[in-house]
Coordinates of C-alpha atoms in Angstrom, one line a residue:
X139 CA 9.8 130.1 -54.4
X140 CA 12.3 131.7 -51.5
X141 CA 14.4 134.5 -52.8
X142 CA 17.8 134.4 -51.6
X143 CA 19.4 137.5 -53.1
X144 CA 18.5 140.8 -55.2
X145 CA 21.3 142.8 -57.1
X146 CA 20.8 145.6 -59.3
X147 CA 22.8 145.4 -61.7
X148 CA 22.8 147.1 -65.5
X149 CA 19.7 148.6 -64.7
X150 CA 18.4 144.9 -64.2
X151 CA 17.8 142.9 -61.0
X152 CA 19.8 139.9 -60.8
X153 CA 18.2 137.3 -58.4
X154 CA 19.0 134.0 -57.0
X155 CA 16.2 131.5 -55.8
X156 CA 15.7 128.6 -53.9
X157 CA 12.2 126.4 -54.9
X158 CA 11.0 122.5 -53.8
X159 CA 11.4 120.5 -57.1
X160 CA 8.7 118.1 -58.2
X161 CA 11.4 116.7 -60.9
X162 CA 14.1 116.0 -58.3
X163 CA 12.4 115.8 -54.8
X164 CA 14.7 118.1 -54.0
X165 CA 15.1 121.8 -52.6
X166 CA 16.5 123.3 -56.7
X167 CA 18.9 126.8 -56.5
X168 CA 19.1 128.7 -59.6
X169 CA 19.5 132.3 -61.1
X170 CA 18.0 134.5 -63.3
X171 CA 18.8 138.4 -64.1
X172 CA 15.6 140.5 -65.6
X173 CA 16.5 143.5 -67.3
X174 CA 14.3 146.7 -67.1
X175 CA 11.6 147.1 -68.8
X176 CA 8.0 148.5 -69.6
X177 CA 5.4 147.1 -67.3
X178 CA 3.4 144.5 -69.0
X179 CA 6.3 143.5 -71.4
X180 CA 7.4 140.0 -71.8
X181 CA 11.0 139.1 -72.9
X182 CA 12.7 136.5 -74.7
X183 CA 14.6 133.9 -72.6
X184 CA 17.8 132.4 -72.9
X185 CA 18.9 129.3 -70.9
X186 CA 22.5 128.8 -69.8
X187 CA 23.0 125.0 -68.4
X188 CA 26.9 124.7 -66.4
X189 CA 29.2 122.1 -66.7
X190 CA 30.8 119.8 -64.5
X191 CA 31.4 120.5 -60.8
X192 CA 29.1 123.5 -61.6
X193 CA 26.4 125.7 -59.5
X194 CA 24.3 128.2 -60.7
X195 CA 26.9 131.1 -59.7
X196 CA 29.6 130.0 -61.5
X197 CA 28.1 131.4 -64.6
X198 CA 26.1 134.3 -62.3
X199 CA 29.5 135.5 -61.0
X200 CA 32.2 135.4 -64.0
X201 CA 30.0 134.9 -67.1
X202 CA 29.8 138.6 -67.4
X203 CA 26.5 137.9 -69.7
X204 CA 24.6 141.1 -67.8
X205 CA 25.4 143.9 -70.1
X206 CA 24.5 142.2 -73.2
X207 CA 21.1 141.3 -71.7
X208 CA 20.4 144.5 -70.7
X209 CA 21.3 145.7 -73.7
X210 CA 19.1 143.2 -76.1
X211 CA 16.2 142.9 -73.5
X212 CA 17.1 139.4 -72.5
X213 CA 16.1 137.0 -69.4
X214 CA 19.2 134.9 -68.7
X215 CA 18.4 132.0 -66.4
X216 CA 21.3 129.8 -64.8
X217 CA 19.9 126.5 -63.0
X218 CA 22.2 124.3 -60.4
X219 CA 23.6 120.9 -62.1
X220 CA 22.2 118.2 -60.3
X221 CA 20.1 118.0 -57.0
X222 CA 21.8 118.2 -53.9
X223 CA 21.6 118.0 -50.3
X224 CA 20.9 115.4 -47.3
X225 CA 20.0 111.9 -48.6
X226 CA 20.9 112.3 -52.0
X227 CA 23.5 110.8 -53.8
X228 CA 27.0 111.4 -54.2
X229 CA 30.4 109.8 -55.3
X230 CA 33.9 111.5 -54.5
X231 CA 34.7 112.0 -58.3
X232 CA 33.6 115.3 -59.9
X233 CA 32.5 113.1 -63.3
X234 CA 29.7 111.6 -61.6
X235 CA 27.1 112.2 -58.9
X236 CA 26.7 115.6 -57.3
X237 CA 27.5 118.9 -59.6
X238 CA 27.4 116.3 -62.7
X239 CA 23.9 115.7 -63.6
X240 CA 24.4 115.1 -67.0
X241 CA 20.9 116.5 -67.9
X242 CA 19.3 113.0 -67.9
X243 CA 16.8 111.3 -66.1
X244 CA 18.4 108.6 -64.1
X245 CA 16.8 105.1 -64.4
X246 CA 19.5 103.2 -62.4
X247 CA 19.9 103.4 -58.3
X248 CA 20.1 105.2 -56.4
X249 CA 20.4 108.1 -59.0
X250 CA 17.0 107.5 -60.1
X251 CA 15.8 108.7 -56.8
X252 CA 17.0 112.5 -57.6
X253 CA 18.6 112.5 -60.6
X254 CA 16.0 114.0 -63.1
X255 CA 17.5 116.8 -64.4
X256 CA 16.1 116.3 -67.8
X257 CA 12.4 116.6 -66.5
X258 CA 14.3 119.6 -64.3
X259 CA 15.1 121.3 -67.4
X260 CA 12.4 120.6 -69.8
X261 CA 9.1 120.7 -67.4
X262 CA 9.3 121.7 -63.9
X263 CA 11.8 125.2 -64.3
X264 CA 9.8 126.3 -67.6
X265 CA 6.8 126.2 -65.6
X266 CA 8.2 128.3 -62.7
X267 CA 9.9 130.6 -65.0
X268 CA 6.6 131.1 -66.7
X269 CA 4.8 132.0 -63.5
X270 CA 7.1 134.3 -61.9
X271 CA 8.8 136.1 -64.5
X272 CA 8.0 138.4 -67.3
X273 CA 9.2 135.7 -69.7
X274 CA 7.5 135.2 -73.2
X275 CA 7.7 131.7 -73.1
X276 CA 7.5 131.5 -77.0
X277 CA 11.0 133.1 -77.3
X278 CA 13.3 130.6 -76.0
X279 CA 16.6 129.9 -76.8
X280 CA 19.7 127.8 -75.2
X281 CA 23.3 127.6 -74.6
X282 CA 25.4 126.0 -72.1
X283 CA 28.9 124.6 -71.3
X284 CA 31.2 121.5 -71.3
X285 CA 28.2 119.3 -70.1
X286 CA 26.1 121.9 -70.1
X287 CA 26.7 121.9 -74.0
X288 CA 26.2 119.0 -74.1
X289 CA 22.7 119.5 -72.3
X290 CA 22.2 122.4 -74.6
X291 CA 22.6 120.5 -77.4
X292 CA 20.6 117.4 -76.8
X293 CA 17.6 119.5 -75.0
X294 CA 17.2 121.8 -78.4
X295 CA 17.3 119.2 -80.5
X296 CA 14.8 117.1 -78.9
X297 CA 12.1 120.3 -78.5
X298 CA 13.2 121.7 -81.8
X299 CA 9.5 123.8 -81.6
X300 CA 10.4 125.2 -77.6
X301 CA 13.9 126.7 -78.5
X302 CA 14.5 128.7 -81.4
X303 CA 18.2 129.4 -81.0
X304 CA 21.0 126.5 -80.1
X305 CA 24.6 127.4 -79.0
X306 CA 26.8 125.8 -76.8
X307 CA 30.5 126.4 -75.5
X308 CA 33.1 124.0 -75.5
X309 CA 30.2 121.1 -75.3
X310 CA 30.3 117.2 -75.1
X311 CA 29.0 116.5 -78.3
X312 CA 29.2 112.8 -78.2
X313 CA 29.1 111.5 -74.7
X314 CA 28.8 108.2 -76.0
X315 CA 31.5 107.9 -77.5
X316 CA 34.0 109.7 -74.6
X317 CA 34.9 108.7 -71.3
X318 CA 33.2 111.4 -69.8
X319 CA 29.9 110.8 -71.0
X320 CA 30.5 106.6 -71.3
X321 CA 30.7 107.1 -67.7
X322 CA 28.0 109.1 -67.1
X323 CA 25.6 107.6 -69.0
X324 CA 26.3 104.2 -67.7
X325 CA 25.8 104.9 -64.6
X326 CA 22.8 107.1 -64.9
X327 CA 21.1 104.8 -67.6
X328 CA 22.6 101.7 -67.5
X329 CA 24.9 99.5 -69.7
X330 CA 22.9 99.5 -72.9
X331 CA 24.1 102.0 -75.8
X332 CA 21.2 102.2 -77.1
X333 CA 19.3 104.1 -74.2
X334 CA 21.8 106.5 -74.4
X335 CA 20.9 107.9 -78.2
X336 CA 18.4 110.5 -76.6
X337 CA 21.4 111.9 -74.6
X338 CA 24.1 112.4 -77.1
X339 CA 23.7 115.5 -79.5
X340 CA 25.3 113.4 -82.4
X341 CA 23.6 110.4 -81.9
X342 CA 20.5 112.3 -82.4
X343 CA 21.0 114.2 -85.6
X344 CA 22.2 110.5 -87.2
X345 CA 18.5 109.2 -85.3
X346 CA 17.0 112.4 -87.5
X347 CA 16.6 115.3 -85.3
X348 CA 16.6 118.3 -87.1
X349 CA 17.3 122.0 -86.4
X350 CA 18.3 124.9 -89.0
X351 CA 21.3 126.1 -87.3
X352 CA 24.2 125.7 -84.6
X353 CA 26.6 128.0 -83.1
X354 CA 30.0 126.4 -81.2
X355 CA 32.7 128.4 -79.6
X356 CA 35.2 125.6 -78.8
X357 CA 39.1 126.9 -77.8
X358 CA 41.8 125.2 -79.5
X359 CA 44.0 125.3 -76.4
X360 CA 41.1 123.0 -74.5
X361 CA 43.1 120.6 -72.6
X362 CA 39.8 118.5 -73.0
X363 CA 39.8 118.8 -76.8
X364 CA 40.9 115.6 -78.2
X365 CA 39.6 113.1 -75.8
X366 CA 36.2 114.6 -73.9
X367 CA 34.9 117.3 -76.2
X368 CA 35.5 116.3 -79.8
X369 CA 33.7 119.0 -82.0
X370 CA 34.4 117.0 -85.6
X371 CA 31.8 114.3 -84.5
X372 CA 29.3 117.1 -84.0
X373 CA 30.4 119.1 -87.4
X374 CA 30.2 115.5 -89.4
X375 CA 27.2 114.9 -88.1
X376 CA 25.7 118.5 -89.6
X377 CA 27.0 118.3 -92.6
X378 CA 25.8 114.6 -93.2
X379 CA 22.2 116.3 -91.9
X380 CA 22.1 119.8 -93.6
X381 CA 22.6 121.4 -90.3
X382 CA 24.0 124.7 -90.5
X383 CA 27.0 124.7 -88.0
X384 CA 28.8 127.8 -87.3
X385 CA 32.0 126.1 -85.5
X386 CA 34.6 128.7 -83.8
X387 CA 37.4 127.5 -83.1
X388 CA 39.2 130.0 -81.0
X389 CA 42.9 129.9 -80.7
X390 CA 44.4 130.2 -77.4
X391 CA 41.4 130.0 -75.7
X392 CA 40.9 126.7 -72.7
X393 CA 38.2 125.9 -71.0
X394 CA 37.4 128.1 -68.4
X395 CA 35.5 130.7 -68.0
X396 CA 37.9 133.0 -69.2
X397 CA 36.7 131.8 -72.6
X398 CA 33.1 132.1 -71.9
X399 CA 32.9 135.7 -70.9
X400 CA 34.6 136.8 -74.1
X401 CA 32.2 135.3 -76.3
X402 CA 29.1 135.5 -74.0
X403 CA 28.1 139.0 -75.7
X404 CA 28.5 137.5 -79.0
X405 CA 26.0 134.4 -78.3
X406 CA 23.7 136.4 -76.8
X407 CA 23.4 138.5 -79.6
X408 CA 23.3 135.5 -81.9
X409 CA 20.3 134.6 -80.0
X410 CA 18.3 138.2 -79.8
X411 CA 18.5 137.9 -83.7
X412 CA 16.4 134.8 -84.0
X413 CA 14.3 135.4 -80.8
X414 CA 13.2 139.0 -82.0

């Protein structure tokens, strides 16, 4: 693991890495902040996976997510989107390709060359995270946003026993059924529907995946609202399962990151309370 940058910061170091992936073949960025603490202590971790055209600093630099961690003893760690670099592959549309990894393992070329960000997420980070960090790997929880909802969503669900806490901002909560994520998976996957299930947050609460509870900030003033986003699929979808969906929607807010950092402290502090 190279280490690109060290910032104090709240008391905390906030750090940026570089590490060789054995998911994506690939040379992986991503960031994590450490707040202080004893020697010896481990800390609960929350995950933040970015949306489309994201990197890991988007979040890093104007999710302003560092007090609150300090504050509640909490690792944040921000990974890249997709894999990147020489020989990988790319389209010219931000949807697709580069920066829009979807959090999937590709199975159609030439994604599935690079495109595992699924495995990325779920089994190659973890494991680094769990090396080099004071992390208490039994206190995990998730959030993301756009597609990084969307990836926070479907990842929780599937390792209900990993993450303890599920939120998500303005996510995707039913690529299948939106033209961002018809694309997406399609391309990543391939033409049949039904491999897509495992990807799609809604799909897999009607396929019987199960948590206790959800928490959505979602702006009404989203210009992807009606047409990408679509947050009554996921709220039908809880209610039909007995999911416990706390749904905000916040009025005025879009979809930037304007959004994000006000409510940041507030998910974070929906997640210290079930980490402990």
């Amino acid at each position: 693991m190279e280490t690109v940058s060290l910032n104090r910061s709240h008391g905390g170091v906030q750090g940026v890495y570089r590490h060789p992936s054995s998911a994506t073949g690939t040379a992986m960025t991503f960031s994590v902040f450490v707040p202080d603490h004893a020697p010896g202590t481990r800390l609960p971790v929350v995950w933040f996976l970015s949306g489309l055209t994201c990197t890991h600093a988007n979040v890093t630099e104007k999710g302003e997510y560092r007090a609150a961690c300090a504050e509640l003893g909490l690792i944040f760690v921000a990974p890249d989107t997709s894999p990147r670099g020489d020989g990988v592959a790319d389209v010219p549309e931000y949807d697709f390709g580069q920066g829009a990894g979807f959090y999937v393992d590709a199975t159609e070329t030439p994604w599935s060359a690079h495109f595992h960000m699924r495995s990325y997420i779920e089994q190659d980070l973890p494991a680094l995270i769990a090396a080099e960090f004071p992390a208490d790997m039994a206190r995990q929880g998730i959030t993301g946003h756009s597609m990084g909802g969307h990836g926070a969503l479907t990842i929780g669900l599937r390792n209900p026993d990993r993450f303890r806490s599920i939120s998500a901002f303005a996510p995707i909560v039913a690529p299948s059924q939106v033209p961002w994520g018809r694309k997406a998976l399609a391309g990543y996957l391939g033409d049949d529907p039904a491999a897509w299930r495992a990807h799609d947050a809604v799909a897999l609460i009607e396929d019987g995946a199960r948590v206790g509870e959800l928490l959505v900030d979602q702006g009404d003033s989203d210009p992807f609202l009606a047409e990408q986003l679509r947050p009554e699929l996921l709220a039908a979808a809880c209610r039909d399962a007995g999911i416990a969906l706390t749904l905000r929607m916040q009025p005025g807010y879009d979809h930037s990151y304007y959004g994000i950092s006000t409510f940041m402290a507030d998910h974070l502090r929906w997640h210290a309370a079930r980490l402990g």
